[in-house]
mmCIF file of C-alpha atoms and ligand atoms in Angstrom:
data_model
loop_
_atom_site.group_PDB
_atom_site.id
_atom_site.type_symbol
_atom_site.label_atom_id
_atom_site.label_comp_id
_atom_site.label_asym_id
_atom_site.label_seq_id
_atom_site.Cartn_x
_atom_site.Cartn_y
_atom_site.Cartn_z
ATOM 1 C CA UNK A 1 105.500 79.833 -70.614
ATOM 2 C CA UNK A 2 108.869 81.848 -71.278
ATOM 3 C CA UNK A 3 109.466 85.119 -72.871
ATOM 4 C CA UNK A 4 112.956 86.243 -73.654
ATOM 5 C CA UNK A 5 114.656 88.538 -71.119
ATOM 6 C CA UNK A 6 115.064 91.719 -73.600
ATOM 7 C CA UNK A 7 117.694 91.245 -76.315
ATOM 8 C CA UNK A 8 119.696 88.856 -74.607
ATOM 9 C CA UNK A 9 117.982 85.576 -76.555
ATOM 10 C CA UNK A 10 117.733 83.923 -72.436
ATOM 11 C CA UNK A 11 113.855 83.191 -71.889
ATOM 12 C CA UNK A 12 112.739 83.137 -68.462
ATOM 13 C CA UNK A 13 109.381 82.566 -66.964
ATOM 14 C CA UNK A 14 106.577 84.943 -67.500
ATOM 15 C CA UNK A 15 105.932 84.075 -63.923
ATOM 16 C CA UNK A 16 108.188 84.352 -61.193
ATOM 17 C CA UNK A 17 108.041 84.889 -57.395
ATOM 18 C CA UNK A 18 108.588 88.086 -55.496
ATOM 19 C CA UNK A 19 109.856 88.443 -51.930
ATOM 20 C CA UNK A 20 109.773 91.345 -50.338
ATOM 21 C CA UNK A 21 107.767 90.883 -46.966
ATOM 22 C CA UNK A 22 108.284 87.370 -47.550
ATOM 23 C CA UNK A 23 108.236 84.839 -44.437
ATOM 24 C CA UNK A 24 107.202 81.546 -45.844
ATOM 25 C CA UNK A 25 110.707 80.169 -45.687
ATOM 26 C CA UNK A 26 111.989 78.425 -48.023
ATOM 27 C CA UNK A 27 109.187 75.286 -48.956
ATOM 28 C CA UNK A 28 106.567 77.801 -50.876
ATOM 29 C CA UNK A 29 109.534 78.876 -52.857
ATOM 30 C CA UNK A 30 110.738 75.441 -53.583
ATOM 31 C CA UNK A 31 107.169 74.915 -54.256
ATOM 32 C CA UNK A 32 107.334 77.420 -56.690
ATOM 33 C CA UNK A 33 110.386 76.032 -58.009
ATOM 34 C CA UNK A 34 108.722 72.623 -58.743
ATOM 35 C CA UNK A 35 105.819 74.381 -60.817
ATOM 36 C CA UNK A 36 108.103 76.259 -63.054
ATOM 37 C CA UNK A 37 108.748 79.684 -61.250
ATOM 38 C CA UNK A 38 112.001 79.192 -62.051
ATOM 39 C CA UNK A 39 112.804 82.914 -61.516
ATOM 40 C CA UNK A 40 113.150 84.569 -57.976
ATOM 41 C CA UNK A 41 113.164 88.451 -57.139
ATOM 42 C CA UNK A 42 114.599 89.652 -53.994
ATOM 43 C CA UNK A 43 116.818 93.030 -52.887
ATOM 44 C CA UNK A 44 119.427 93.568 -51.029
ATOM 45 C CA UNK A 45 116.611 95.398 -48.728
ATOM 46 C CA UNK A 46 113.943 93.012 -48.453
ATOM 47 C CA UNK A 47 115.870 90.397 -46.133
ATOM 48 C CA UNK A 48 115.088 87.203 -48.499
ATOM 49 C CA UNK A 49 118.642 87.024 -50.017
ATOM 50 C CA UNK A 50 119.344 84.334 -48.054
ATOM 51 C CA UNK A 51 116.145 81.953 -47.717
ATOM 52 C CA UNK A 52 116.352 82.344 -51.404
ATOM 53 C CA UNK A 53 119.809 81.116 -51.548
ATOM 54 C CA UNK A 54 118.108 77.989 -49.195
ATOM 55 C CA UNK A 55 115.718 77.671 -52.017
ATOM 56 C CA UNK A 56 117.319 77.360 -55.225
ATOM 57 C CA UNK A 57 119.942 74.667 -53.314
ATOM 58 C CA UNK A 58 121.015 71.956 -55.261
ATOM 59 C CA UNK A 59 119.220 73.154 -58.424
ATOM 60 C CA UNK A 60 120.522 76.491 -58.878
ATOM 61 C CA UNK A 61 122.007 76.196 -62.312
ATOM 62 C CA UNK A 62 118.772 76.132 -63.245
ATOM 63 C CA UNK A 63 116.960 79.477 -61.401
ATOM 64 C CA UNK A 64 117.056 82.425 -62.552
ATOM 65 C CA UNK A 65 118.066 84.586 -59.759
ATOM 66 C CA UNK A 66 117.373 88.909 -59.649
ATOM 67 C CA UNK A 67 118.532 90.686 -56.788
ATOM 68 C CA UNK A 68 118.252 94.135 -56.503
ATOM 69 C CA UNK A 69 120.917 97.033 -54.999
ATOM 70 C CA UNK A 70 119.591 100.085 -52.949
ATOM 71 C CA UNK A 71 119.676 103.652 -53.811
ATOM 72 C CA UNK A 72 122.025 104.803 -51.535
ATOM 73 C CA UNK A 73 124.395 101.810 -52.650
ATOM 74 C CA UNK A 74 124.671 103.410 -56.462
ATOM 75 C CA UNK A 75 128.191 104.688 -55.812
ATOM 76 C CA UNK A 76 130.833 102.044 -57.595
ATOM 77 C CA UNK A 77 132.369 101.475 -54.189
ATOM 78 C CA UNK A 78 129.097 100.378 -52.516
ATOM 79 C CA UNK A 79 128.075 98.978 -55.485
ATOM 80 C CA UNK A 80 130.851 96.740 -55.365
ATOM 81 C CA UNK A 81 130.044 95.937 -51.838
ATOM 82 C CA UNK A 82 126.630 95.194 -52.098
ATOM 83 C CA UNK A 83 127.255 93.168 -54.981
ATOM 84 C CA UNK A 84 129.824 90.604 -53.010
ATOM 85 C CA UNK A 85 127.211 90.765 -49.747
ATOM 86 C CA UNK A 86 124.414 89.825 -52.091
ATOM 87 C CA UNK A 87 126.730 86.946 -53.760
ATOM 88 C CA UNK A 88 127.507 85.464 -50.214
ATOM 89 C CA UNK A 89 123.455 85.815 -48.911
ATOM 90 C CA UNK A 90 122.574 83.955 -51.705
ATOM 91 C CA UNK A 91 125.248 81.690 -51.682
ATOM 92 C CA UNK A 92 126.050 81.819 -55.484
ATOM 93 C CA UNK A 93 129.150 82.714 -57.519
ATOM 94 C CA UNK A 94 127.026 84.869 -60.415
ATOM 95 C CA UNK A 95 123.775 86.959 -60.258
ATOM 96 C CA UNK A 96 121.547 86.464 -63.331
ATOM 97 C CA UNK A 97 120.014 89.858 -62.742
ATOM 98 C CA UNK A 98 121.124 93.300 -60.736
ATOM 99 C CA UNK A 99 118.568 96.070 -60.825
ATOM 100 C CA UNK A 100 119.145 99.482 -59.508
ATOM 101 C CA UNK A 101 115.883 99.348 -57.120
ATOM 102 C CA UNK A 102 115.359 103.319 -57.666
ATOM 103 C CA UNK A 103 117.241 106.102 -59.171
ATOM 104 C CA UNK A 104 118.969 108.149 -56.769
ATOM 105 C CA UNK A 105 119.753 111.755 -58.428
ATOM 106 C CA UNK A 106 122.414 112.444 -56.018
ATOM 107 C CA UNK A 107 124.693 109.967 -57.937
ATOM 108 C CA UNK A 108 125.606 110.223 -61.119
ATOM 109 C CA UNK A 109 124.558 107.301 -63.304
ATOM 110 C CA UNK A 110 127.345 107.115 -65.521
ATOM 111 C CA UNK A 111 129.569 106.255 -62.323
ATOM 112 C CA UNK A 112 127.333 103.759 -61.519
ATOM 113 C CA UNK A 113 126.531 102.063 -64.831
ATOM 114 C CA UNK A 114 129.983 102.238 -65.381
ATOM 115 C CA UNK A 115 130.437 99.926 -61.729
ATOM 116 C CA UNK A 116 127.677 97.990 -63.125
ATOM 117 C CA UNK A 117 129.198 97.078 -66.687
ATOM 118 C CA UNK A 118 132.430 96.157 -65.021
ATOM 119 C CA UNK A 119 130.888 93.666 -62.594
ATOM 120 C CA UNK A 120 129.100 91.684 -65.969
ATOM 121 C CA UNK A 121 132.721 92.106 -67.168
ATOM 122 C CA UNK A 122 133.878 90.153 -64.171
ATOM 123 C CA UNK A 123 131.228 87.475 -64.080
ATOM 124 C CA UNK A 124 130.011 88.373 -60.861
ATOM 125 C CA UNK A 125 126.527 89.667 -63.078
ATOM 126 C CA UNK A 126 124.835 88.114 -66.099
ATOM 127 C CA UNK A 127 122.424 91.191 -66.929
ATOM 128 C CA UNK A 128 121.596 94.661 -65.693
ATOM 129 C CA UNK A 129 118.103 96.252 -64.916
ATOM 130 C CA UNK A 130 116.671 99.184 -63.169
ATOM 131 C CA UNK A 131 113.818 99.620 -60.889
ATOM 132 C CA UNK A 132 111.346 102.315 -60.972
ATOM 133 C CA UNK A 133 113.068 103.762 -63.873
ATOM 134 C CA UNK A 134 110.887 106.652 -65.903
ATOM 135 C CA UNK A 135 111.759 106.914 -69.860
ATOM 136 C CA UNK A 136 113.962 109.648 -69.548
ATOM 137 C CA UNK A 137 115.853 107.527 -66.326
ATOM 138 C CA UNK A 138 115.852 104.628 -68.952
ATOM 139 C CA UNK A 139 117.357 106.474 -71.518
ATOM 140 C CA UNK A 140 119.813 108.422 -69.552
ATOM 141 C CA UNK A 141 120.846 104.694 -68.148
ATOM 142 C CA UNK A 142 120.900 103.328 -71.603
ATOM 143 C CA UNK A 143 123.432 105.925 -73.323
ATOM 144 C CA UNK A 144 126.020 105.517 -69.957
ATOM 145 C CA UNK A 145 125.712 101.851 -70.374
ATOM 146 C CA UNK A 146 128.361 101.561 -73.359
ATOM 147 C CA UNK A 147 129.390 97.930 -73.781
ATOM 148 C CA UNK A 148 126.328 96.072 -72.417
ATOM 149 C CA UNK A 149 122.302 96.667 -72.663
ATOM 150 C CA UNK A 150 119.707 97.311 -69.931
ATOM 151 C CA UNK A 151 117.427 94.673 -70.183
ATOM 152 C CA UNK A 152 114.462 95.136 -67.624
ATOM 153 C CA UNK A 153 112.827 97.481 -65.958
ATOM 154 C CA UNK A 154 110.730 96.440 -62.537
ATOM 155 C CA UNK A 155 107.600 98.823 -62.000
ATOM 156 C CA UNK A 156 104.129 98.140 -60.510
ATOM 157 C CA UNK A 157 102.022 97.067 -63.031
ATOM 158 C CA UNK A 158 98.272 95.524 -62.069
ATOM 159 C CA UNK A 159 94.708 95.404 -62.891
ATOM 160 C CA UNK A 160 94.033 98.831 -60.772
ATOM 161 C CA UNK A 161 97.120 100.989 -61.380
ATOM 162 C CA UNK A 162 98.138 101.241 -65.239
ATOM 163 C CA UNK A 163 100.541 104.253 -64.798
ATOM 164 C CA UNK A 164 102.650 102.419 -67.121
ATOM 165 C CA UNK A 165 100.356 102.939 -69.993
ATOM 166 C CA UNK A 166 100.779 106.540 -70.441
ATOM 167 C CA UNK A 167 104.269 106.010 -71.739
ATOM 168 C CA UNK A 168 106.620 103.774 -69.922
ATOM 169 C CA UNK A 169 105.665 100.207 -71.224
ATOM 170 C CA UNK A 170 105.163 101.554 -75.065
ATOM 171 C CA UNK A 171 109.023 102.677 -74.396
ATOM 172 C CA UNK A 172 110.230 99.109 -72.901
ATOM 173 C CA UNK A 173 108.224 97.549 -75.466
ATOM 174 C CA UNK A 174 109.755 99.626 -78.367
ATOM 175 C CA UNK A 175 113.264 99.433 -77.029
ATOM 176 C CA UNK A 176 112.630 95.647 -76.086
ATOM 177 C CA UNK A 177 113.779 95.846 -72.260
ATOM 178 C CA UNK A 178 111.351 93.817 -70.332
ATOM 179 C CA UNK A 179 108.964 95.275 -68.179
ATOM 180 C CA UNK A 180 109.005 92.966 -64.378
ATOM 181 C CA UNK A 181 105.573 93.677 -63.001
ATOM 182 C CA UNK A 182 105.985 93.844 -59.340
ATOM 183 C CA UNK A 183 102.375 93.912 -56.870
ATOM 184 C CA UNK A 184 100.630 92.448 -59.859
ATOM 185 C CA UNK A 185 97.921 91.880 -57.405
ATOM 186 C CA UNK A 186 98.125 95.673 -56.074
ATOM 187 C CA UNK A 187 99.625 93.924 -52.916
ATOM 188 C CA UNK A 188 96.400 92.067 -51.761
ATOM 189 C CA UNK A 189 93.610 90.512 -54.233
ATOM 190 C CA UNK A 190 90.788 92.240 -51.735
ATOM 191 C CA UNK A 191 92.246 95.490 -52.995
ATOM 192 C CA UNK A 192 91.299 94.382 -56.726
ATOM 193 C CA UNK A 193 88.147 92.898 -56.150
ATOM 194 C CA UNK A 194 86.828 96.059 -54.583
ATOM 195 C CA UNK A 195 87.889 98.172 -58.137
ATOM 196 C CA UNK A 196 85.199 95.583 -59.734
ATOM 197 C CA UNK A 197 81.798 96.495 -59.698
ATOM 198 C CA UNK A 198 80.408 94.520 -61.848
ATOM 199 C CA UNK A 199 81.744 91.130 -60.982
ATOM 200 C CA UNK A 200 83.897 91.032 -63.834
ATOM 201 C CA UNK A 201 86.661 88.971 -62.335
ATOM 202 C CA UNK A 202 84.452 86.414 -60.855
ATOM 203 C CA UNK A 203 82.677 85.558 -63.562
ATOM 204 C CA UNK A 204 85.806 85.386 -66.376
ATOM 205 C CA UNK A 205 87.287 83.377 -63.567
ATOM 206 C CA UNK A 206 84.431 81.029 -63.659
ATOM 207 C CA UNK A 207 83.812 81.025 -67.322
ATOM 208 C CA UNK A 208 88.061 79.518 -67.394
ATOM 209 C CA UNK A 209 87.842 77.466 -64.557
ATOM 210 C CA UNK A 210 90.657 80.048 -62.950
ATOM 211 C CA UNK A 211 90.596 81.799 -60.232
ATOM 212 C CA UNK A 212 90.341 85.765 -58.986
ATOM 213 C CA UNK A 213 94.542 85.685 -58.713
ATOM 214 C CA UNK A 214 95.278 83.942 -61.875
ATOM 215 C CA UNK A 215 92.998 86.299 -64.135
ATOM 216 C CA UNK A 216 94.939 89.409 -62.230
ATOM 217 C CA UNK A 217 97.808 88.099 -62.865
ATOM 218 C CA UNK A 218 97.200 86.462 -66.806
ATOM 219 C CA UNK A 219 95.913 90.039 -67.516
ATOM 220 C CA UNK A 220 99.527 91.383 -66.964
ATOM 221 C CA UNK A 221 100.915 88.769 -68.809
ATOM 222 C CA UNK A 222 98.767 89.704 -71.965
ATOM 223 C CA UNK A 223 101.095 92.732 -72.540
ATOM 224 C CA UNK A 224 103.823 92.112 -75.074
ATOM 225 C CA UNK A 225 107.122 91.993 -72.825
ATOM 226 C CA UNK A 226 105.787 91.696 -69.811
ATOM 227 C CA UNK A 227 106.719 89.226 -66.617
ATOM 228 C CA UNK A 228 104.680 89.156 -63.327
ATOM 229 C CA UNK A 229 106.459 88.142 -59.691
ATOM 230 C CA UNK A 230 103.751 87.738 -57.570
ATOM 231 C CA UNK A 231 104.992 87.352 -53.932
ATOM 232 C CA UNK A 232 102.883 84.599 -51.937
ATOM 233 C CA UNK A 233 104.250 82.771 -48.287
ATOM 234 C CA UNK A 234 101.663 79.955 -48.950
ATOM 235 C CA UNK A 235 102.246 77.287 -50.971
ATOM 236 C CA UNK A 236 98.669 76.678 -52.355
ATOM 237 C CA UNK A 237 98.777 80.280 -53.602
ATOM 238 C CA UNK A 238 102.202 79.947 -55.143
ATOM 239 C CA UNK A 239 100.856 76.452 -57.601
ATOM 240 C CA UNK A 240 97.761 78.705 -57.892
ATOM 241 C CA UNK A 241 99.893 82.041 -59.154
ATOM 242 C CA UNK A 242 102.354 79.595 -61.343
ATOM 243 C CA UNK A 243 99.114 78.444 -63.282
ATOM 244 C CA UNK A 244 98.303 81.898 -64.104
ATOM 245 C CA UNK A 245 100.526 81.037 -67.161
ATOM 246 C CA UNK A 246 100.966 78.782 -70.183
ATOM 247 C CA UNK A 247 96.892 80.156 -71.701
ATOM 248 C CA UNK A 248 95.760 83.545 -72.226
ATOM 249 C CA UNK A 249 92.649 85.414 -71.792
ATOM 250 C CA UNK A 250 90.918 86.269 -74.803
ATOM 251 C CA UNK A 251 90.625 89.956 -76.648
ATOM 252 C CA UNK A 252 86.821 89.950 -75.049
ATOM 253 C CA UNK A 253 87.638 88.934 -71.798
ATOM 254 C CA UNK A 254 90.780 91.430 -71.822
ATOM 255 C CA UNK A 255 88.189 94.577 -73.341
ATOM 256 C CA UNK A 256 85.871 93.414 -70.347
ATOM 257 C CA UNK A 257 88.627 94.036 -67.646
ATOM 258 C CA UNK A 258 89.356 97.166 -69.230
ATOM 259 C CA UNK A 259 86.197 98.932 -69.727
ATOM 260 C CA UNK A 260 84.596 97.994 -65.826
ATOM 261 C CA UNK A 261 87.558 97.442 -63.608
ATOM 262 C CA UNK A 262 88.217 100.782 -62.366
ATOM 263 C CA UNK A 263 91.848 101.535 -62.310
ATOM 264 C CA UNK A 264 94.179 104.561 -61.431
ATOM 265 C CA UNK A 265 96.742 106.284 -63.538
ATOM 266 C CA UNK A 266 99.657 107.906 -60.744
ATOM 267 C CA UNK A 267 99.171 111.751 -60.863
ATOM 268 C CA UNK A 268 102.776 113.539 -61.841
ATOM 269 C CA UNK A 269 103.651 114.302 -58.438
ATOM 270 C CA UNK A 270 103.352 110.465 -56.795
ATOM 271 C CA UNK A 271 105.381 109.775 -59.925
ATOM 272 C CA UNK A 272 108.029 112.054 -59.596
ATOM 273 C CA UNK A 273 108.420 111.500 -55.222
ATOM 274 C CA UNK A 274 108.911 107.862 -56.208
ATOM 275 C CA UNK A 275 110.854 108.234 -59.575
ATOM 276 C CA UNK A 276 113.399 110.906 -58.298
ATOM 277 C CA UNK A 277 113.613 111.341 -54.276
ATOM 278 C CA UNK A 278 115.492 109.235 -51.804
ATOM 279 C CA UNK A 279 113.267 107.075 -49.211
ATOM 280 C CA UNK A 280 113.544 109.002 -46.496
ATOM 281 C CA UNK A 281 112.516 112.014 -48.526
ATOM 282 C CA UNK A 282 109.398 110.238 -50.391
ATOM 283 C CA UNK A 283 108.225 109.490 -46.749
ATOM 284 C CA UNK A 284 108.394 112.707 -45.736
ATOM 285 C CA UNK A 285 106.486 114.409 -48.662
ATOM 286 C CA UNK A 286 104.053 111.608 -48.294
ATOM 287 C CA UNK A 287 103.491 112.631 -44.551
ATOM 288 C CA UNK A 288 103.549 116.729 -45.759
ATOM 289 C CA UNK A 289 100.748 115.703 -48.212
ATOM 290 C CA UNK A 290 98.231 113.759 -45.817
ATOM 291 C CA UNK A 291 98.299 116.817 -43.571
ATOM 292 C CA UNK A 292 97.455 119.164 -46.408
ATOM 293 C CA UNK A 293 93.484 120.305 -46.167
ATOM 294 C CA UNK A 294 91.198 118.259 -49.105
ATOM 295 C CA UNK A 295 91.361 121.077 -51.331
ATOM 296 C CA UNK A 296 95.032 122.047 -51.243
ATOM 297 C CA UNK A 297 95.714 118.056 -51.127
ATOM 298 C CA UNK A 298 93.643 117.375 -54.818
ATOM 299 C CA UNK A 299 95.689 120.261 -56.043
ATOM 300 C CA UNK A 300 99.188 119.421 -55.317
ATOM 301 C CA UNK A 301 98.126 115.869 -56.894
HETATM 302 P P1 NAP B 401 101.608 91.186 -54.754
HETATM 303 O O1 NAP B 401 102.393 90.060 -55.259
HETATM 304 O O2 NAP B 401 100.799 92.003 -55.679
HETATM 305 O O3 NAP B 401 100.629 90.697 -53.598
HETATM 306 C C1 NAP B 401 101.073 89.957 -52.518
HETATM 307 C C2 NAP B 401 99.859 89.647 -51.632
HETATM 308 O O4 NAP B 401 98.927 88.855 -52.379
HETATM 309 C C3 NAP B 401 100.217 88.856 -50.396
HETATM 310 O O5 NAP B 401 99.460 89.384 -49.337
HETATM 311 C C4 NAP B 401 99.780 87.440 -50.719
HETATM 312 O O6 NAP B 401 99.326 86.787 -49.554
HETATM 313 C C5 NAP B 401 98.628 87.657 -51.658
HETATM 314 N N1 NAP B 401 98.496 86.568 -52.633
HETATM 315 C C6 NAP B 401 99.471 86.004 -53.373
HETATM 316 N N2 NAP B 401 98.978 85.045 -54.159
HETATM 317 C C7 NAP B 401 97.644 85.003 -53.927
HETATM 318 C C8 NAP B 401 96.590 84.212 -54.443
HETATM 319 N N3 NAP B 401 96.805 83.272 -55.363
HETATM 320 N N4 NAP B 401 95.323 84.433 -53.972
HETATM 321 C C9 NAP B 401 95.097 85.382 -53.048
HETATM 322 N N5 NAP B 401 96.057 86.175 -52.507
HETATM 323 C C10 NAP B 401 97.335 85.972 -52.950
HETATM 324 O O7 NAP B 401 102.505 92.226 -53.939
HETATM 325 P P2 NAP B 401 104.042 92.582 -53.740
HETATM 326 O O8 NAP B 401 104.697 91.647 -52.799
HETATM 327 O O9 NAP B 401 104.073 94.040 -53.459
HETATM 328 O O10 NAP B 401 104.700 92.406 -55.193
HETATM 329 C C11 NAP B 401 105.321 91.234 -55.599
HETATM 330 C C12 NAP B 401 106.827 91.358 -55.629
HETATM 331 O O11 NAP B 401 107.245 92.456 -56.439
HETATM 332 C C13 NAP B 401 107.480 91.664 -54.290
HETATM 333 O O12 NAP B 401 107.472 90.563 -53.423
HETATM 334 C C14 NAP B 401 108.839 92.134 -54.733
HETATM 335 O O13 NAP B 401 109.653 91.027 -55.103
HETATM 336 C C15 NAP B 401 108.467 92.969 -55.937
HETATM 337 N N6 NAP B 401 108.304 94.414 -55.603
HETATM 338 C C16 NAP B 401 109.234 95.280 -56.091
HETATM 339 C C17 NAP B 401 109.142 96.633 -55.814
HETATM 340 C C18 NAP B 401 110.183 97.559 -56.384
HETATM 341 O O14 NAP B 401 110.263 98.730 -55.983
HETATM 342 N N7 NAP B 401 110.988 97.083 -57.296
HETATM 343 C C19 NAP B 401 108.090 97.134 -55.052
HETATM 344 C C20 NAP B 401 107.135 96.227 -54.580
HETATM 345 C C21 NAP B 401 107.252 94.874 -54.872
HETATM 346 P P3 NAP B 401 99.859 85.310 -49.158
HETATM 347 O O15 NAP B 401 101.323 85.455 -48.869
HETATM 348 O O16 NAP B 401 99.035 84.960 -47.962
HETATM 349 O O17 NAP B 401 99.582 84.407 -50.324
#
């Protein structure tokens, strides 16, 4: 099943395949290919620029490729340069999609979205996204972006953390920029299953001959506007997440999940570390916080 990329009238697969941490080479993607994850996610970062590039050989014209450029690359210089490095890695003269993987306050984003609306100019860029982006980062991206539209945002979106809800998705869905749920099976399935008491999963999984994976991921996919990339390096998991699309679960089944899966919404703090610091920085306060005593610690979240 395709939904259209934002505005733009292209329709891409509500499934895709993520990367990062990826070591399957390049026959689980090909794999993936095959079954109609015809849309690939990678960074700049993640090391998988290339092995996609292996993948989506021969057939390319027909992938939908997103890459993705680092925070500390947001200058129009660097920007440049990771563009061209990320062009030769993957071995292609145009890349579908480049999202910002994280705001970096230290550069302004005019300068950058400026860079950015250049590069579609030149064809080396079909569309621009951003990573990690919070409303007011979307908006402030939005305004700078004069002659061309940001038309996805990537943020973790999954069964167990729903941050999104308190804002973020009603704003992508409003503004129609498509919402790319990355770890749309929090990163392992294990870490799902234990949020459900009650079996939940299981049994809607048995009651539409699916399994524990596709139900994660169909639940995402329920949301107006909303892709998944789940990231598998086997290729019996990758046919298994490309099924999790083309049927839906039902409003029951969907009310079920949502009443007895127990499921986080990130506290302002965790938010703002990952919305607004560099890396380096987020790992630091992450390190300051786990050393806090309990009481200080539930506090400062
Ligand atoms: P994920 O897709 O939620 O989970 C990946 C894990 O689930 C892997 O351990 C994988 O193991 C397992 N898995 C996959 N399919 C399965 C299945 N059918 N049954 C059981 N287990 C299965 O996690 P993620 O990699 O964090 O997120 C996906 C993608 O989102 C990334 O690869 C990346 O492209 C993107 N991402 C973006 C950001 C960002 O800041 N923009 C952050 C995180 C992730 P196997 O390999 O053994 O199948």
């Amino acid at each position: 099943m395709l939904k259209e990329l934002g505005r733009t009238g292209v329709r891409i697969p509500e499934v895709g395949m993520g990367t990062h941490d990826y070591h399957g080479g390049s026959w689980p993607l090909r794999r993936g290919l095959e079954s109609g994850a015809l849309f690939i996610d990678t960074a700049e970062s993640y090391g998988t620029e290339a092995v996609v590039g292996q993948a989506v050989r021969g057939i390319r014209e027909r992938v939908f490729i997103a890459t993705k450029v680092s925070p500390e690359h947001l200058r129009p210089t660097d920007l440049r340069r990771s563009v061209d490095a990320s062009l030769l890695r993957l071995g292609v003269d145009r890349i579908d999609l480049l999202q910002l993987h994280q705001p970096n306050p230290a550069i302004s984003i005019e300068e950058t979205m400026g860079a950015l609306g250049e590069l579609v100019d030149v064809g080396k860029i079909r569309f621009c996204g951003v990573s990690n982006f919070s409303v007011d980062q979307l908006r402030d991206a939005q305004k700078v972006l004069r002659r061309h539209a940001v038309v996805s945002n990537q943020v973790r979106f999954n069964l167990i953390d729903r941050t999104i809800e308190t804002g973020l998705l009603q704003y992508c869905q409003a503004e129609r920029i498509t919402v790319i749920a990355y770890s749309p099976l929090a990163r392992s399935l294990g870490r799902i299953m234990d949020c459900d008491p009650y079996g939940t999963i299981r049994g809607i999984a048995r009651a539409n001959g699916k399994s524990a994976a596709q139900i994660a991921i169909n639940w995402c996919l329920c949301r107006d506007g909303v892709v998944a990339i789940p990231k598998s390096g086997s290729q019996e998991h990758v046919v298994e997440n490309c099924n999790a699309s083309d049927w839906r679960l039902s409003a029951e089944q969907i009310a079920l999940l949502d009443a007895t899966i127990q499921y986080r919404h990130r506290n302002w703090f965790d938010q703002f570390a990952r919305q607004s610091m560099p890396r380096p920085l987020q790992d630091m306060a992450a390190r300051v916080v786990r050393f806090l005593p309990r009481s200080l610690r539930r506090r400062v979240l």
